[in-house]
Short mmCIF file of C-alpha atoms in Angstrom, two decimals:
data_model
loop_
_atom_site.label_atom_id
_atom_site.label_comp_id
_atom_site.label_asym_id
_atom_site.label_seq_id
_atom_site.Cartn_x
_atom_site.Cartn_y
_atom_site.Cartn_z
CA UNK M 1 -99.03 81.51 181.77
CA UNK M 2 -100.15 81.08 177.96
CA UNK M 3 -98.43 83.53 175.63
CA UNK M 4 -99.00 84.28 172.22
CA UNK M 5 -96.10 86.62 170.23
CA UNK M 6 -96.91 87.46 166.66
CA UNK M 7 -94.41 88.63 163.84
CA UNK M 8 -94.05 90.82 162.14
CA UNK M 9 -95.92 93.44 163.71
CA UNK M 10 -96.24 95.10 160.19
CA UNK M 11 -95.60 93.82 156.94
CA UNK M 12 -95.98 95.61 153.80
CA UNK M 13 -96.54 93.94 150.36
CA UNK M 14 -96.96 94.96 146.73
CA UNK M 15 -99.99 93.13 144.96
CA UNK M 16 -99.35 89.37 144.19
CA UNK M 17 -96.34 89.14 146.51
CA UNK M 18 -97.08 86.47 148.55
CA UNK M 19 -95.59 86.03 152.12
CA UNK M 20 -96.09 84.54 155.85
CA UNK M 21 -97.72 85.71 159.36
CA UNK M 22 -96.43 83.96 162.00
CA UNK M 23 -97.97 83.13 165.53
CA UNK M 24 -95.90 81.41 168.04
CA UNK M 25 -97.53 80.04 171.28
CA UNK M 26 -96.71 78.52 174.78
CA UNK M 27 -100.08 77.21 176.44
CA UNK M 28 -100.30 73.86 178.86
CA UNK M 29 -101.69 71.59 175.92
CA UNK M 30 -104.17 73.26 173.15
CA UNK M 31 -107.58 73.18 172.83
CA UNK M 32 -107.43 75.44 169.33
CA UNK M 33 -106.08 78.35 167.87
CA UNK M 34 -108.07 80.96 166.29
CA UNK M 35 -107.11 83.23 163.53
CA UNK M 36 -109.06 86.50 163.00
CA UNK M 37 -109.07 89.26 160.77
CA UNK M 38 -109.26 92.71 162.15
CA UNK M 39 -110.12 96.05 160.20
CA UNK M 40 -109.93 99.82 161.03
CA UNK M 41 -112.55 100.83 163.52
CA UNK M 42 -114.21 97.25 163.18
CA UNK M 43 -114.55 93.92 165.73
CA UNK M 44 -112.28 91.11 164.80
CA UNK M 45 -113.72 88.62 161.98
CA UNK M 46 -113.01 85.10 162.93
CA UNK M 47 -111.06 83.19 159.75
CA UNK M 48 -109.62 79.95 161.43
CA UNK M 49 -109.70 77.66 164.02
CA UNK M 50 -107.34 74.68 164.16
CA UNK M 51 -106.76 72.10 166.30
CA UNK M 52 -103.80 69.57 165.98
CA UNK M 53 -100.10 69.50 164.44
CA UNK M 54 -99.93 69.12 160.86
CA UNK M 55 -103.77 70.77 159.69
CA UNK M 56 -104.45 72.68 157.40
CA UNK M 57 -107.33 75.06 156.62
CA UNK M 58 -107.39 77.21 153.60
CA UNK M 59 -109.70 80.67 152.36
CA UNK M 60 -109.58 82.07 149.13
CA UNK M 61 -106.04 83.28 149.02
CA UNK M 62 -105.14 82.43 153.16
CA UNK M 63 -103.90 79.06 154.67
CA UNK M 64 -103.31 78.24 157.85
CA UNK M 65 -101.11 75.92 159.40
CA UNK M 66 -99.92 74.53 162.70
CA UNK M 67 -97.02 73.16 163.97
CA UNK M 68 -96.39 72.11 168.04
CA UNK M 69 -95.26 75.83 168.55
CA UNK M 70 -96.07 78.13 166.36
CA UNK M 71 -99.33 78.47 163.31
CA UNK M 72 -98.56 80.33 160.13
CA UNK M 73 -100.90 81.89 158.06
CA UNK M 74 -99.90 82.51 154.43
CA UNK M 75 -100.88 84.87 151.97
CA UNK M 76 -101.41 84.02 148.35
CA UNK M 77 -101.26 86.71 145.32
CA UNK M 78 -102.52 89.08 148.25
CA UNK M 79 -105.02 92.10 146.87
CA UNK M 80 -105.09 95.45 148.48
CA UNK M 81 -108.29 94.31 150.47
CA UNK M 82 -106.25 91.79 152.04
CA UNK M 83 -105.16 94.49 154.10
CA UNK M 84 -106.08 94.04 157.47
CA UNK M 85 -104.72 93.15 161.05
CA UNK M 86 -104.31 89.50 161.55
CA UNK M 87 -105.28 88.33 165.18
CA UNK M 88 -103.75 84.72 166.59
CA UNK M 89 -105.26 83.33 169.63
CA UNK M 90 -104.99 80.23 171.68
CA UNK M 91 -107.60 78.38 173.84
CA UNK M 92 -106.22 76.43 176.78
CA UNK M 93 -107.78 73.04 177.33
CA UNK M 94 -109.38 73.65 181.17
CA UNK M 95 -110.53 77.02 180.59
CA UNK M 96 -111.61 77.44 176.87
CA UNK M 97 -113.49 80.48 177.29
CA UNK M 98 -110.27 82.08 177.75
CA UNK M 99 -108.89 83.00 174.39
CA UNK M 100 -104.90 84.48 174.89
CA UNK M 101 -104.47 86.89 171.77
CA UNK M 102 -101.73 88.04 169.93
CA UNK M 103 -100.75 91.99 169.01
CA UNK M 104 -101.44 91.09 165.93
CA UNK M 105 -99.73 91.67 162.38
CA UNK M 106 -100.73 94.80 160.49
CA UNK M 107 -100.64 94.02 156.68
CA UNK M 108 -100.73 96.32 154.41
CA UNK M 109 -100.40 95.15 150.01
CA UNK M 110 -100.26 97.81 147.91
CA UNK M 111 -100.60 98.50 144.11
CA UNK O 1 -128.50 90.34 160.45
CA UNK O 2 -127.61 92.55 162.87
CA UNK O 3 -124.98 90.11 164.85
CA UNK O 4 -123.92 91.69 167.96
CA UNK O 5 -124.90 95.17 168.41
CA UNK O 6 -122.83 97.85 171.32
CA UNK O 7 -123.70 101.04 171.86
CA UNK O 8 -122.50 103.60 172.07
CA UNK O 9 -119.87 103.55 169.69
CA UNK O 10 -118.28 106.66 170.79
CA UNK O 11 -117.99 107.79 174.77
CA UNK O 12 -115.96 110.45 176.90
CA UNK O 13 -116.06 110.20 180.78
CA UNK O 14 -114.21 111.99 183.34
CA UNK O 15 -112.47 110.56 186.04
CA UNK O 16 -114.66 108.96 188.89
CA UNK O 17 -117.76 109.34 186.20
CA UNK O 18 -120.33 105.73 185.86
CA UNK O 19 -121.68 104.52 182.58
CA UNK O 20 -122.99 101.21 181.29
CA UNK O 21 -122.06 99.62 178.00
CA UNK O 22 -124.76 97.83 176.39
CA UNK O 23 -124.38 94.75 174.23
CA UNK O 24 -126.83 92.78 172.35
CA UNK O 25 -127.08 89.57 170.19
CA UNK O 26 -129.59 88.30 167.67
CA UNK O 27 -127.74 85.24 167.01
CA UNK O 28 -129.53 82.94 169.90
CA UNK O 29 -125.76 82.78 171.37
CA UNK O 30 -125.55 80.99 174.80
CA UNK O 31 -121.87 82.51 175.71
CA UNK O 32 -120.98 86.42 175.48
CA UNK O 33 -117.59 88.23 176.75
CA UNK O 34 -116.57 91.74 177.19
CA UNK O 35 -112.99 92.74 176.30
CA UNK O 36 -110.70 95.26 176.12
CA UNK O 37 -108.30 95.94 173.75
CA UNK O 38 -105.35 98.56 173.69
CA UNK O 39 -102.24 99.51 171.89
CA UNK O 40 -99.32 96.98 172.04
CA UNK O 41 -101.60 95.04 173.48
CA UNK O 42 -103.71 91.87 172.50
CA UNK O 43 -107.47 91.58 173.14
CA UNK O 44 -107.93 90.98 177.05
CA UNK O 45 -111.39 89.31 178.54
CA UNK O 46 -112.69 91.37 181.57
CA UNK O 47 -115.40 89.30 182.02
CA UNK O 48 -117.58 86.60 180.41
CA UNK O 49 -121.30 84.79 180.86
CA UNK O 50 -121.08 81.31 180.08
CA UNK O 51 -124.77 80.79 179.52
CA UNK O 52 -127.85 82.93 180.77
CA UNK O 53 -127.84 83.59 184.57
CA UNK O 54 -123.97 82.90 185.08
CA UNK O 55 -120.96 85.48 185.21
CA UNK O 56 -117.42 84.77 185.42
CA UNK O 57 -114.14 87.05 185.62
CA UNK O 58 -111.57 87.38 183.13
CA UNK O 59 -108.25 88.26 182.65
CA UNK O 60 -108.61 92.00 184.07
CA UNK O 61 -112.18 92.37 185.82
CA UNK O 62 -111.24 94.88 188.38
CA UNK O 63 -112.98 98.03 188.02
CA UNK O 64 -115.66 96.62 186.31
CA UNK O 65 -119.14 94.35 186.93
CA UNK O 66 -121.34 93.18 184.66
CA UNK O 67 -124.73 92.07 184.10
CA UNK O 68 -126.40 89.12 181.80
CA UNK O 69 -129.77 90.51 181.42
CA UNK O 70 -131.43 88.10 179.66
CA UNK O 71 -129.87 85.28 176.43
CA UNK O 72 -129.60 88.29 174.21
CA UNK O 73 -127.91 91.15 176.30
CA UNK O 74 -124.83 91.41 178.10
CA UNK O 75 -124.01 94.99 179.53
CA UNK O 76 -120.31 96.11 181.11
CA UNK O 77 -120.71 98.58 183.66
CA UNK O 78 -117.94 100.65 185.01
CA UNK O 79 -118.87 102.50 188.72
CA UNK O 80 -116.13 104.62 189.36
CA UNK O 81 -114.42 105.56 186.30
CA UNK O 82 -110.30 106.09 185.94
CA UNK O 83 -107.79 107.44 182.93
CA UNK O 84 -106.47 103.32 182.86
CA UNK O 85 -109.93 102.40 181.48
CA UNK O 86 -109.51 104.12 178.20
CA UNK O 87 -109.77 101.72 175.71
CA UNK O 88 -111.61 99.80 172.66
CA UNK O 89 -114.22 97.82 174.46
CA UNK O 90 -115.44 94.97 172.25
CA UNK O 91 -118.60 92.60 173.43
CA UNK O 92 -118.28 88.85 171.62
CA UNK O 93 -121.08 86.01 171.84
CA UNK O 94 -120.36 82.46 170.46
CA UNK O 95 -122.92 79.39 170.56
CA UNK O 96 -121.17 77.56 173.44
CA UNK O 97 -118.66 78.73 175.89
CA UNK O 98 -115.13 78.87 174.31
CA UNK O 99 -116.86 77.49 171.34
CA UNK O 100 -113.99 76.62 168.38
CA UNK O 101 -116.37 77.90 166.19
CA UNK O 102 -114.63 81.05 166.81
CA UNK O 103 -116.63 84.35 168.69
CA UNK O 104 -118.91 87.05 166.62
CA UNK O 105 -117.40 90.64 167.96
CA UNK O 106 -119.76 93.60 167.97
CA UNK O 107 -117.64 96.92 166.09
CA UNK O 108 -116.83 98.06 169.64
CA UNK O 109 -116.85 100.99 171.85
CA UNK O 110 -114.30 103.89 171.58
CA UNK O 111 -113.99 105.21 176.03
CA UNK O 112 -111.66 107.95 177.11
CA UNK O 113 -111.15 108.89 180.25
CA UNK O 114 -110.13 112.33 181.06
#
């Protein structure tokens, strides 16, 4: 069974401070893993998809990375409308319509 | 642009009530899902429709059926409804089925269940 655990569940940060989501995953081979951006009372926003060990894909201050195990996504100088809920998902490779998300990571930066 | 549209956004049903939630894209998207998603939990798929005419269960599709009207709508229906089906309820379409292009979610539907 694919699982997807994501850490912290919250994270607080004070304006500039940058800092690390982390997504670790166990799925029979990958097809891609998607990061999204979720807001209060809003869908998720897709950010990210990669593919393979060792890419990299970057947006204004977010990059993304991904290991065999786990996908990072760091935060740059965040602003205070960085804050968000962070979504990690993975896509098996014989059934890609079915995404396994994370809980998510609450962020909140601050003044 | 309008992307994927649900309605309504708000909705309070007692137990054993019906209602339909409605879903519609304006994106000429081939693939659209339904899924749930509640506390401490991550997003679950209930169902999906992998092109027009074809339907396909999810991860937790048992309470639930669903219809693909036509290329642009995708509606969740729930017959007999119980206090375990309050939840977000978030309709997603994407150009092809698990498409790595990532899925466009609609802002969701708020259901209790009393």
């Amino acid at each position: 069974e694919d699982q997807v655990t994501q850490s912290p569940e919250a994270l607080r940060l004070q304006e500039g401070e940058s800092s690390s989501l982390n997504c670790s995953y166990t799925v029979s081979g990958l097809r891609g893993l998607f990061w999204y951006r979720q807001d209060p009372g809003k869908g998720p926003e897709f950010l990210f998809t990669l593919y393979s060990a060792g890419e990299e894909k970057e947006k204004e201050r977010l990059k993304a990375t991904l290991t065999k195990k786990e996908s990072f996504l760091h935060i740059t100088a965040p602003k205070p409308e960085d804050s968000a809920t962070y979504l990690c998902a993975v896509q098996p490779p014989r059934a890609a319509s079915k995404l396994t998300f994370g809980t998510g990571t609450r962020l909140q930066v601050t003044l | 642009n309008a992307g994927v549209t649900q309605t309504p956004k708000f909705q309070v049903l007692k137990t054993g009530q019906s209602m339909t939630l409605q879903c519609a894209q304006d994106m000429n998207h081939n693939s659209m899902y339904w899924y749930r998603q509640d506390p401490g939990m991550g997003l679950r798929l209930i169902y999906y429709s992998a092109s027009e005419g074809t339907t396909d269960k999810g991860e937790v599709p048992n309470g639930y059926n669903v219809s693909r009207l036509n290329k642009r709508e995708f509606s969740l229906r729930l017959e007999s409804a119980a206090p375990s089906q309050t939840s977000v309820y978030f309709c997603a379409s994407s150009e092809v089925s698990g498409s790595n292009y990532g899925y466009t979610f609609g802002s969701g539907t708020r259901l209790t269940v009393v």
